[in-house]
Structure formats: structure tokens, C-alpha cells
Coordinates of C-alpha atoms and ligand atoms in Angstrom, one line a residue:
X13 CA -54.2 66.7 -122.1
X14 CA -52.0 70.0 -121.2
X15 CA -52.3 68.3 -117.6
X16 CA -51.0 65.3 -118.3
X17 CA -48.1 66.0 -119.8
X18 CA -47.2 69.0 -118.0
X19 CA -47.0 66.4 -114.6
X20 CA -44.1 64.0 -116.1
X21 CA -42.0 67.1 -117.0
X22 CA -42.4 68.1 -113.7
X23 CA -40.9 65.3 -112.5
X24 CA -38.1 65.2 -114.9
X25 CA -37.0 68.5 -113.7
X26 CA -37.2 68.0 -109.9
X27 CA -35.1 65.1 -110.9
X28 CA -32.6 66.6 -113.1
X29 CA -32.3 70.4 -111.6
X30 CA -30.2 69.3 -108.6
X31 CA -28.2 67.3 -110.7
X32 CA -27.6 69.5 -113.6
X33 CA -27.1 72.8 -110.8
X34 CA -24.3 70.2 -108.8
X35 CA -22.7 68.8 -112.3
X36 CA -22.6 72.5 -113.6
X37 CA -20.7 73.7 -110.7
X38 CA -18.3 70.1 -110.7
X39 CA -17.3 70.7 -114.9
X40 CA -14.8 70.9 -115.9
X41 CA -13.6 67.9 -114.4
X42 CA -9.5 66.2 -114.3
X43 CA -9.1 62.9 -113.1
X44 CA -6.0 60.7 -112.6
X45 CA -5.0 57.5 -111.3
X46 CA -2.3 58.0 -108.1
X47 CA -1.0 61.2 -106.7
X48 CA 0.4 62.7 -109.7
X49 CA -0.7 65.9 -108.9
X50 CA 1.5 68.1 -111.5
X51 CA 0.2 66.2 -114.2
X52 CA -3.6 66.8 -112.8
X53 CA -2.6 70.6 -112.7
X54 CA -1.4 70.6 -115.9
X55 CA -4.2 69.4 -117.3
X56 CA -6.1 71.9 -115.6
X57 CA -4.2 74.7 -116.9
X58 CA -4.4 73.6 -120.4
X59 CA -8.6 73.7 -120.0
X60 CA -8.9 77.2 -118.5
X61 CA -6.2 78.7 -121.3
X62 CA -9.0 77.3 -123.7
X63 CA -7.5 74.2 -124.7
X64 CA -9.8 71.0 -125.4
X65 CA -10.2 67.7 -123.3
X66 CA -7.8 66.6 -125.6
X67 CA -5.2 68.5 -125.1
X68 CA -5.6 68.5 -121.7
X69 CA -5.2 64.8 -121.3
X70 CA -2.3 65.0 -123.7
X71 CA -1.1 67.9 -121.3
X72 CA -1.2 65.9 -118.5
X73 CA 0.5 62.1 -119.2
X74 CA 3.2 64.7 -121.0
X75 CA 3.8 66.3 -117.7
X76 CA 4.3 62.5 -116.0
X77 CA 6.8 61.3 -118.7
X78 CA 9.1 64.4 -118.7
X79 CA 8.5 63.6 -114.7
X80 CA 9.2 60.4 -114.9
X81 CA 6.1 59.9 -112.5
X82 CA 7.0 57.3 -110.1
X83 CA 9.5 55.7 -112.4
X84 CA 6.6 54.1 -114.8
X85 CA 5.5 56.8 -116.9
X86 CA 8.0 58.0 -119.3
X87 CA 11.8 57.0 -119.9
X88 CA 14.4 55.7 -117.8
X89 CA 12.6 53.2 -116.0
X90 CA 10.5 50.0 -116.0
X91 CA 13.2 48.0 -118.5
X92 CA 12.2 45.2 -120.5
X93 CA 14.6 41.7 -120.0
X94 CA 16.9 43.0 -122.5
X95 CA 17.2 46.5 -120.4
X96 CA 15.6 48.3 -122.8
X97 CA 12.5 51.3 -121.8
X98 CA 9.6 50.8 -124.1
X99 CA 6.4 53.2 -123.6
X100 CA 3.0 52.6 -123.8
X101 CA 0.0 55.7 -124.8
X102 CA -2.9 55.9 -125.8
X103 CA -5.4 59.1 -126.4
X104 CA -9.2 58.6 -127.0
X105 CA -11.8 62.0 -128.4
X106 CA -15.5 60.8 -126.6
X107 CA -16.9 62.9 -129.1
X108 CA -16.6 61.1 -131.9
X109 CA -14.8 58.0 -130.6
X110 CA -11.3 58.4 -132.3
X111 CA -8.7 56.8 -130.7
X112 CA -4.8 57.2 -131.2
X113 CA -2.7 54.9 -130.0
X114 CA 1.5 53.7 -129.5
X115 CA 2.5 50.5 -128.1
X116 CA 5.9 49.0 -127.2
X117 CA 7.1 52.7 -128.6
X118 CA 11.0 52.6 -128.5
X119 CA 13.5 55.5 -128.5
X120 CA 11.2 58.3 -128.1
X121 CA 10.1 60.0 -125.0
X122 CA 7.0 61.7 -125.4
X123 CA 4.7 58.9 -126.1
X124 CA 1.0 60.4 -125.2
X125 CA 2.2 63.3 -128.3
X126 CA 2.7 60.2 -130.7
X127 CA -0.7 58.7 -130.0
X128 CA -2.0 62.2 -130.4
X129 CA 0.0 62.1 -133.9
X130 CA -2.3 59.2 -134.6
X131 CA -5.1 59.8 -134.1
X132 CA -5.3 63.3 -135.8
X133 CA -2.9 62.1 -138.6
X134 CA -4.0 59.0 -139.7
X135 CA -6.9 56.5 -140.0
X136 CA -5.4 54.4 -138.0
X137 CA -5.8 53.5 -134.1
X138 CA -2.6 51.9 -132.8
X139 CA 1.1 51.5 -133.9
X140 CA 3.6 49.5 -132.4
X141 CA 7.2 48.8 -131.8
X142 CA 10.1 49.6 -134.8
X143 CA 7.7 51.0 -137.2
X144 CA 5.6 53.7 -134.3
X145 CA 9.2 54.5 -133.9
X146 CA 9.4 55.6 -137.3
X147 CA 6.3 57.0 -137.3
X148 CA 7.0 59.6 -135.0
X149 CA 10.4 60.4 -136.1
X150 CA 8.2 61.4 -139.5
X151 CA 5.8 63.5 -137.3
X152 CA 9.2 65.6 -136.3
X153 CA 9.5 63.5 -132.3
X154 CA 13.6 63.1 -131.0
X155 CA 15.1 60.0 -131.4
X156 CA 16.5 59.1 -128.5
X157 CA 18.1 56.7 -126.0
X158 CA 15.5 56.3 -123.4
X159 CA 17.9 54.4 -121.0
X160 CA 19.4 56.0 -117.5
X161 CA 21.6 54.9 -115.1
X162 CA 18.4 54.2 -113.2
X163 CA 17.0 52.1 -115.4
X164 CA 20.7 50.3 -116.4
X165 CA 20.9 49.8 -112.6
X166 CA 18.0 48.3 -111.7
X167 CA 18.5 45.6 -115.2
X168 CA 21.5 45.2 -114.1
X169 CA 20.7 43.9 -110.6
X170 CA 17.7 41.7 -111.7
X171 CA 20.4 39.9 -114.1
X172 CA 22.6 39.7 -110.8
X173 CA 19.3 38.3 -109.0
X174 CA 19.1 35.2 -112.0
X175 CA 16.7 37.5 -113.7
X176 CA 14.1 37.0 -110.7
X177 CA 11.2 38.3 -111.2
X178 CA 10.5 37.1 -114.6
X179 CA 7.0 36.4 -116.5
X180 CA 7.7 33.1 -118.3
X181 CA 6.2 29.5 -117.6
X182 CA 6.5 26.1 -118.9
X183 CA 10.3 26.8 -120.3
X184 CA 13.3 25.7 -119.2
X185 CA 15.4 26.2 -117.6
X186 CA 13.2 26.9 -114.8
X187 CA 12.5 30.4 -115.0
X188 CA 11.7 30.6 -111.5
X189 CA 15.7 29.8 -111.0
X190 CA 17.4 31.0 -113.8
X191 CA 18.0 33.5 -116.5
X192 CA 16.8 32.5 -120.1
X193 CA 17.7 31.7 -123.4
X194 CA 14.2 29.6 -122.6
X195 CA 12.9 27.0 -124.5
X196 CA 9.4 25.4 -124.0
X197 CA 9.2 21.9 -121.8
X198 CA 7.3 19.7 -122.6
X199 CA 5.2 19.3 -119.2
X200 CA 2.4 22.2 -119.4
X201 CA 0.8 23.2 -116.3
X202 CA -2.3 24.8 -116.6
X203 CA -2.6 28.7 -115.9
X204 CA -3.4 29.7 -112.4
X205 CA -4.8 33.2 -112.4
X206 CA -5.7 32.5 -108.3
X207 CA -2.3 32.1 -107.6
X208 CA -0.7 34.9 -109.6
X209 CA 2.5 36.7 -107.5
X210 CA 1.9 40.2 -108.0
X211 CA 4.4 43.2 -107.1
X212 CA 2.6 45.9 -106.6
X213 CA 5.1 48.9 -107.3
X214 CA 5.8 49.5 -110.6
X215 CA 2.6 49.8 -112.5
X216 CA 1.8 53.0 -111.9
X217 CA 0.5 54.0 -115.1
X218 CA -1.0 57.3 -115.5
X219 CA -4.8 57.4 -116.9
X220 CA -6.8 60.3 -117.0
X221 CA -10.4 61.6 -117.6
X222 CA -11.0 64.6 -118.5
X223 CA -15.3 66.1 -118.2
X224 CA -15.7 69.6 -120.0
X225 CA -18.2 72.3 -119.1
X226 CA -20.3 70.9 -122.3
X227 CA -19.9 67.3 -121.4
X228 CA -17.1 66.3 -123.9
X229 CA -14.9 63.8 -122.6
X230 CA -11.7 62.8 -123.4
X231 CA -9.1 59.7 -121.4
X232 CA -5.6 58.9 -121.9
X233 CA -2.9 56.8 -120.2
X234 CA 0.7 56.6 -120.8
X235 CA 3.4 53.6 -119.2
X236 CA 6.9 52.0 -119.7
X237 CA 5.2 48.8 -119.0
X238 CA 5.6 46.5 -116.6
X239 CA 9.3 46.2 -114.8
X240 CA 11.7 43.1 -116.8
X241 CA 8.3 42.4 -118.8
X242 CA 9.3 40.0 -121.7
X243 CA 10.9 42.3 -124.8
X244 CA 7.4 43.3 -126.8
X245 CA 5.4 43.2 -124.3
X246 CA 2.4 45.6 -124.5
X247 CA -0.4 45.9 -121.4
X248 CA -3.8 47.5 -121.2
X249 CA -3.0 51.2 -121.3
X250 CA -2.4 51.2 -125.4
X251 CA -5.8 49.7 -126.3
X252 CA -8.8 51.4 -126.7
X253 CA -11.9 50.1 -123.8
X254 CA -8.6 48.5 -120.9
X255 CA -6.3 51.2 -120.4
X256 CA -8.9 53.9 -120.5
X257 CA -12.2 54.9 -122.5
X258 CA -14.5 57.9 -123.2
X259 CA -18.4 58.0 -124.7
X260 CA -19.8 61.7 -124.3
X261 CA -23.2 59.5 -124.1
X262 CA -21.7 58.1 -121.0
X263 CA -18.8 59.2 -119.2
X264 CA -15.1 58.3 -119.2
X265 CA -12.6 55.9 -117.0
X266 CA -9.1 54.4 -117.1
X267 CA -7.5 51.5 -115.3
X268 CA -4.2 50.8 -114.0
X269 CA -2.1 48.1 -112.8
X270 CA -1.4 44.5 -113.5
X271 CA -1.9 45.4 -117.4
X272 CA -1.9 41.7 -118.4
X273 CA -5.1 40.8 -116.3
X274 CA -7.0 43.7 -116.9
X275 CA -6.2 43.7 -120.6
X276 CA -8.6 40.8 -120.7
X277 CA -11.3 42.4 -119.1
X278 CA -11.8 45.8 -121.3
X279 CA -12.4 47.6 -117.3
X280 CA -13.1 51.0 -118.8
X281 CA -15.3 50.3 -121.5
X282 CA -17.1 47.7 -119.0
X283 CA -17.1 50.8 -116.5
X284 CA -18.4 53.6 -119.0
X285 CA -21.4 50.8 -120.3
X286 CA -21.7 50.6 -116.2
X287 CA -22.5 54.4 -116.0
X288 CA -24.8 54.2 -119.6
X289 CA -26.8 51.4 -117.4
X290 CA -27.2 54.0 -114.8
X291 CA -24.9 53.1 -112.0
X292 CA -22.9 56.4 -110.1
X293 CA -18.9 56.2 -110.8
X294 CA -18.2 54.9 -107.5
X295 CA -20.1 52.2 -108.4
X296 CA -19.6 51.5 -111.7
X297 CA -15.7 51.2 -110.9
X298 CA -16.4 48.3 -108.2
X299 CA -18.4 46.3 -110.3
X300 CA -15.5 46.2 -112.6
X301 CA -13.1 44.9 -110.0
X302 CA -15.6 42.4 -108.5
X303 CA -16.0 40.7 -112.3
X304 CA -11.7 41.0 -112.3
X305 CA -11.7 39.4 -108.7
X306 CA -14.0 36.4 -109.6
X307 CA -11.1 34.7 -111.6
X308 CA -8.2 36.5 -110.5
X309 CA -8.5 37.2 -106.6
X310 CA -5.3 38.3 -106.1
X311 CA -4.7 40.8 -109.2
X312 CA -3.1 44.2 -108.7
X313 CA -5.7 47.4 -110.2
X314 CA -7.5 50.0 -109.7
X315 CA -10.1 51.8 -112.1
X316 CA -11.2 55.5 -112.0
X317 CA -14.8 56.7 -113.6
X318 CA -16.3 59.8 -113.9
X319 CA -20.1 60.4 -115.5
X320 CA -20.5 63.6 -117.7
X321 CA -22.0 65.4 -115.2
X322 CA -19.3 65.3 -113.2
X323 CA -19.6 62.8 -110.5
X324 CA -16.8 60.8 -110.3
X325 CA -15.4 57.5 -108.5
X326 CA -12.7 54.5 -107.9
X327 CA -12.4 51.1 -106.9
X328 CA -9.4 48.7 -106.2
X329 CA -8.9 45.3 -105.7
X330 CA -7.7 44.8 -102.0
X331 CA -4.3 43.2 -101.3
X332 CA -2.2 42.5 -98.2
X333 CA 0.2 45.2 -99.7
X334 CA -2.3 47.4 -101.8
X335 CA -5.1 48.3 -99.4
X336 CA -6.1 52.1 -100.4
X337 CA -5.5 53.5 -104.0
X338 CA -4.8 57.3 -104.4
X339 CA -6.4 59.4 -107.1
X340 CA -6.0 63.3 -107.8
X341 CA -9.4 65.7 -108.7
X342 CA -9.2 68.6 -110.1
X343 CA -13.2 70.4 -110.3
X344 CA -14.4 73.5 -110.8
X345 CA -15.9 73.2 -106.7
X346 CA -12.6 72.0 -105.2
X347 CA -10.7 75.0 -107.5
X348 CA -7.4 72.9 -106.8
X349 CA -6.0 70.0 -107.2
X350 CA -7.1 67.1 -104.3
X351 CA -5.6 64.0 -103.6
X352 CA -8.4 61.6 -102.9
X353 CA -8.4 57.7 -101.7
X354 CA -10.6 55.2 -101.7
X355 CA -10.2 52.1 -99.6
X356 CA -9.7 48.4 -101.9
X357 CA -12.8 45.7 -102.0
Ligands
NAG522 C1 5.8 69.1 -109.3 O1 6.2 70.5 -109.7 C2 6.9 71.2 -108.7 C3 7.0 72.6 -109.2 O2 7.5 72.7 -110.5 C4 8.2 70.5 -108.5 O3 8.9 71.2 -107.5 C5 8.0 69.0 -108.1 O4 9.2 68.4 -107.9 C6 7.1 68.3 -109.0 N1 6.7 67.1 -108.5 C7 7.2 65.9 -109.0 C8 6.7 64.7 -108.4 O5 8.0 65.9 -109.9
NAG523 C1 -3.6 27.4 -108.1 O1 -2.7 27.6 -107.0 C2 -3.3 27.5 -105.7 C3 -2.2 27.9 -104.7 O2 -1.1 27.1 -104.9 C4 -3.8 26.1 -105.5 O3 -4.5 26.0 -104.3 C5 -4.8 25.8 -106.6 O4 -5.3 24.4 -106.5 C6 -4.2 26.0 -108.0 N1 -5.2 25.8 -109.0 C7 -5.0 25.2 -110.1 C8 -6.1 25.1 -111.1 O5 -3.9 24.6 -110.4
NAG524 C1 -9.9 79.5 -107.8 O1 -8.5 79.7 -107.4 C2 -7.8 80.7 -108.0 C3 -6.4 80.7 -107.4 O2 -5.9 79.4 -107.3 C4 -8.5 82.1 -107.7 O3 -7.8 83.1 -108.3 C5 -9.9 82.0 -108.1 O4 -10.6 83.2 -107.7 C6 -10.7 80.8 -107.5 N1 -12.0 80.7 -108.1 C7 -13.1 80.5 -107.3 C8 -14.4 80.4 -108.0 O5 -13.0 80.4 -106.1

């Protein structure tokens, strides 16, 4: 009997001791979609002055929206048709699966602190527009004009340019040729994912993942949205399972780019059940594009996915313009922050 069932644990640690020994030395563990290396070191900082996975992430997509990371995290960029800069943010604890959440978050600039807000100060998961507004003007957050003349520039010479590109269909006039007022016509075509026009600068949203020593996970992201996006708008990065995702049972991931496809595809949830299954990161994060690419070929994303013993991955969807996406690492075996890419399937 001893025998028996001394052989299978055997096994289980042959099997395991690499791992643990290799995922040991990897923890903790900071992740981030694009080369927004500040924010990656932030993060870092925040974990080895004792802070939690949740503050790191919160650390870090603060660090791109005072940065203005690439124009797309944070104010002064990205506006709306009216002109306006609305933010996106979203927080999630894998420990016990609260989620805080802001979307379409006007007049205040630090949007990942407001998701924080909500998540450790209500019940609630995600607030939006007007009211989140009000929200965090009642949790003590600046209101403030989040408009530049960067971002009044760049409005200004899409109206010049008959408000081209836009993201209506079946109105007229036809948006492809004018500005709005728009009003629906009555001819609808059908919606053609496979033929989508997709700019790839100006989704840049930062999402992180963030693997302690003890295996807690935590994954954020924080936008302005999608450049002239209709007033209102809100993408993946707000909601809980597309914009990022984090199961201490599992591991943690985040997406980013055209927010409006992946939105429909919950990418980091699908990634994180991916990893549960028993696929590596790397792995996990392809599979998610390839199910993306089967009805919308030529969509503009990337995910990133990391397991809680520290192995981590990407994957992006390969376009003439978009044919490598970078990522930062932060581990406890690199002991810096690295820019990494992967090349696009
Ligand atoms: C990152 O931080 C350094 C040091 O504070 C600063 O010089 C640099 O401009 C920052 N990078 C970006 C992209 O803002
Ligand atoms: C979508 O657009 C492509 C390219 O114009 C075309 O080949 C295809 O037939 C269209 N599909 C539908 C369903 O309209
Ligand atoms: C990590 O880097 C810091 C400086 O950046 C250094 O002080 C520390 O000794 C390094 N740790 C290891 C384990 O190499």
C-alpha cells in the first residue's frame, strides 16, 4: 500500500519541482501591453515597498495617465466627435474576484484611482459617464477639463477632414463623406466584420497583470477610448473578462486594441479559462486571437497572459501595418524592466 502511493507522489514532484523552483524565482511578476516601461516600473516599485497586486496595477495605469502614454491612456488625447476626452478603467482583485470599474468617465484624470474607489467602496462593479463623474468628485478626485491643445487640434482637423474617420453606418448623409447630424436610411447593409478599416495607432490601451510571490493576481487597464469614437462610447478595457481578467486559480491577462471587436469576445476571461485548461500563456493568448480572426480577419489586438507561476505570454493578430506587438516584463529573474515582442499570427 505504502508503495503504491508513495510512486504517484513521486511523480507529482519530479513534475512540479522544476516548475515551482523556475516560478519561485519568476514571482513577482508585472506585465503590460506596449512599451510603457515607467508604468511597468512603477508597478514594480509599489510591490517591493510592500504594496499589494492591487496597488501595483493601480500604480502603474496611474503612471500612463499622468504620462499620457502614447496619447491614449489618460487626458488630452483620443477625443470623442464632440472633442471631448472620456476615460476608460477598470481594476480586478483575483483573489476574491472584485472588480471596480469607470466607463465613459468625464472631467477627471486619474481614472484607474476611481475604479479603485469602486471597487473598495461600493458593491458595485462599473459606473459610467455623468454620474462616475460624480462619484469620484464624492471620493475627493479633481474636477477637471481633460482637453489640451493636443487633443483640440487634432478634433479640430478631423472636423476640417468632414469628420473622416468616423464609426457610423447606414445614416445619412453618408458618413463616409460627410460630418453628421445623422439620421438612419432606410437601406441597411449588413455588417461586415471581414472588411472592417482598422487604424492601428491610437488604441493603445494600457492593461496590466500583476503575479505575487504567493500567487495573487491582480489586472487592470486604463484608455481614452478610441480616437473621434461616437460621444458615449465605451470599449473592452471597462468590463470585467475583455479588457483584462484575474483568477488566482488560474492566472491573469488583458487585451488591447480595437475595443469594439474584442468587447465581443471576453479575450481575457477566454485566455485565463485557456490557462485553467492547461495551456502555457503563450499559448493561451493565440488561441484567443485565432477565435477573434475567424470572423474578423482583419481586427486590430493583442492579448497578454501570464499563469501564477509566472510564465507568461502574447499573441497578436497580424496586419500589413501591425506585424509585431511590444510588451514590457518586469520578474524577479530579469530584476529590470524588459521590453519584449512577439511576432503577430
Ligand atoms: C519615463 O520616466 C523618465 C524618468 O522620470 C522620463 O524622463 C521619461 O520621459 C518617461 N517616459 C515617458 C514615456 O514619459
Ligand atoms: C465584405 O466585404 C468584402 C470586401 O469588400 C467582400 O468581399 C465581402 O463579400 C463582404 N461580405 C459581406 C457579407 O457583405
Ligand atoms: C536587482 O537590481 C538592483 C538594482 O537595480 C540591485 O540592487 C539588486 O541587488 C538586484 N537583485 C538581484 C537579485 O540581482
Amino acid at each position: 500500500m505504502a508503495r503504491k502511493s508513495n510512486l504517484p507522489e513521486l511523480f507529482v514532484l519530479v513534475l512540479l519541482g522544476p516548475a515551482l523552483e523556475v516560478g519561485s524565482s519568476r514571482l513577482p511578476l508585472v506585465l503590460n501591453t506596449w512599451p510603457f516601461k515607467n508604468a511597468t516600473e512603477a508597478a514594480w516599485r509599489t510591490l517591493l515597498s510592500g504594496g499589494s497586486v492591487l496597488d501595483a496595477v493601480e500604480s502603474g495605469c496611474a503612471m500612463c495617465e499622468a504620462e499620457q502614454c502614447d496619447g491614449t491612456v489618460g487626458f488630452g488625447g483620443s477625443p470623442d466627435e464632440l472633442g471631448e476626452t472620456t476615460l476608460d478603467a477598470m481594476i480586478m482583485d483575483g483573489t476574491t474576484m472584485a472588480v471596480g470599474a469607470v466607463g465613459d468617465l468625464r472631467r477627471i484624470k486619474n481614472a484607474i484611482g476611481v475604479a479603485r474607489k469602486v471597487l473598495e467602496h461600493t458593491t458595485h462593479t462599473l459606473l459610467v459617464g455623468e454620474s462616475a463623474t460624480k462619484f469620484a468628485e464624492s471620493m475627493g478626485f479633481t474636477n477637471e477639463d481633460l482637453s489640451t491643445r493636443s487633443s483640440r487640434a487634432i478634433h479640430s482637423d478631423w472636423l476640417a477632414r468632414k469628420c473622416q474617420p468616423n464609426y457610423w453606418r447606414n445614416v445619412v448623409p453618408d458618413p463616409t463623406k460627410h460630418c453628421g447630424p445623422y439620421k438612419p436610411s432606410d437601406v441597411l447593409e449588413p455588417s461586415n466584420l471581414t472588411y472592417r478599416e482598422t487604424d492601428v495607432h491610437g488604441h493603445d490601451t494600457i492593461g496590466m497583470v500583476v503575479i505575487h510571490k504567493m500567487g495573487r493576481t491582480a489586472a487592470g487597464t486604463s484608455t481614452n477610448g478610441l480616437k473621434f469614437k461616437i460621444h458615449g462610447r465605451i470599449g473592452d478595457s471597462p468590463v470585467p473578462g475583455a479588457g483584462a481578467y484575474a483568477d488566482d486559480t488560474a492566472g491573469a491577462a488583458a487585451a488591447t486594441g480595437d475595443g469594439d471587436t474584442l468587447l465581443r469576445f471576453l479575450p481575457s476571461y477566454q485566455a485565463v479559462e485557456y490557462m485553467r485548461g492547461g495551456d502555457e500563456p503563450s499559448v493561451a493568448c493565440q488561441k484567443v486571437i485565432s477565435r477573434i480572426q475567424k470572423y474578423s480577419p482583419k481586427f486590430f489586438g493583442a492579448v497578454i497572459c501570464a499563469n501564477v507561476i509566472g510564465s507568461y505570454g502574447a499573441a497578436c493578430n497580424k496586419l500589413p501595418t501591425f506585424t509585431q506587438f511590444s510588451f514590457m516584463v518586469y520578474n524577479s529573474l530579469k530584476n529590470q524592466s524588459t521590453e519584449e515582442k512577439v511576432d503577430c499570427i
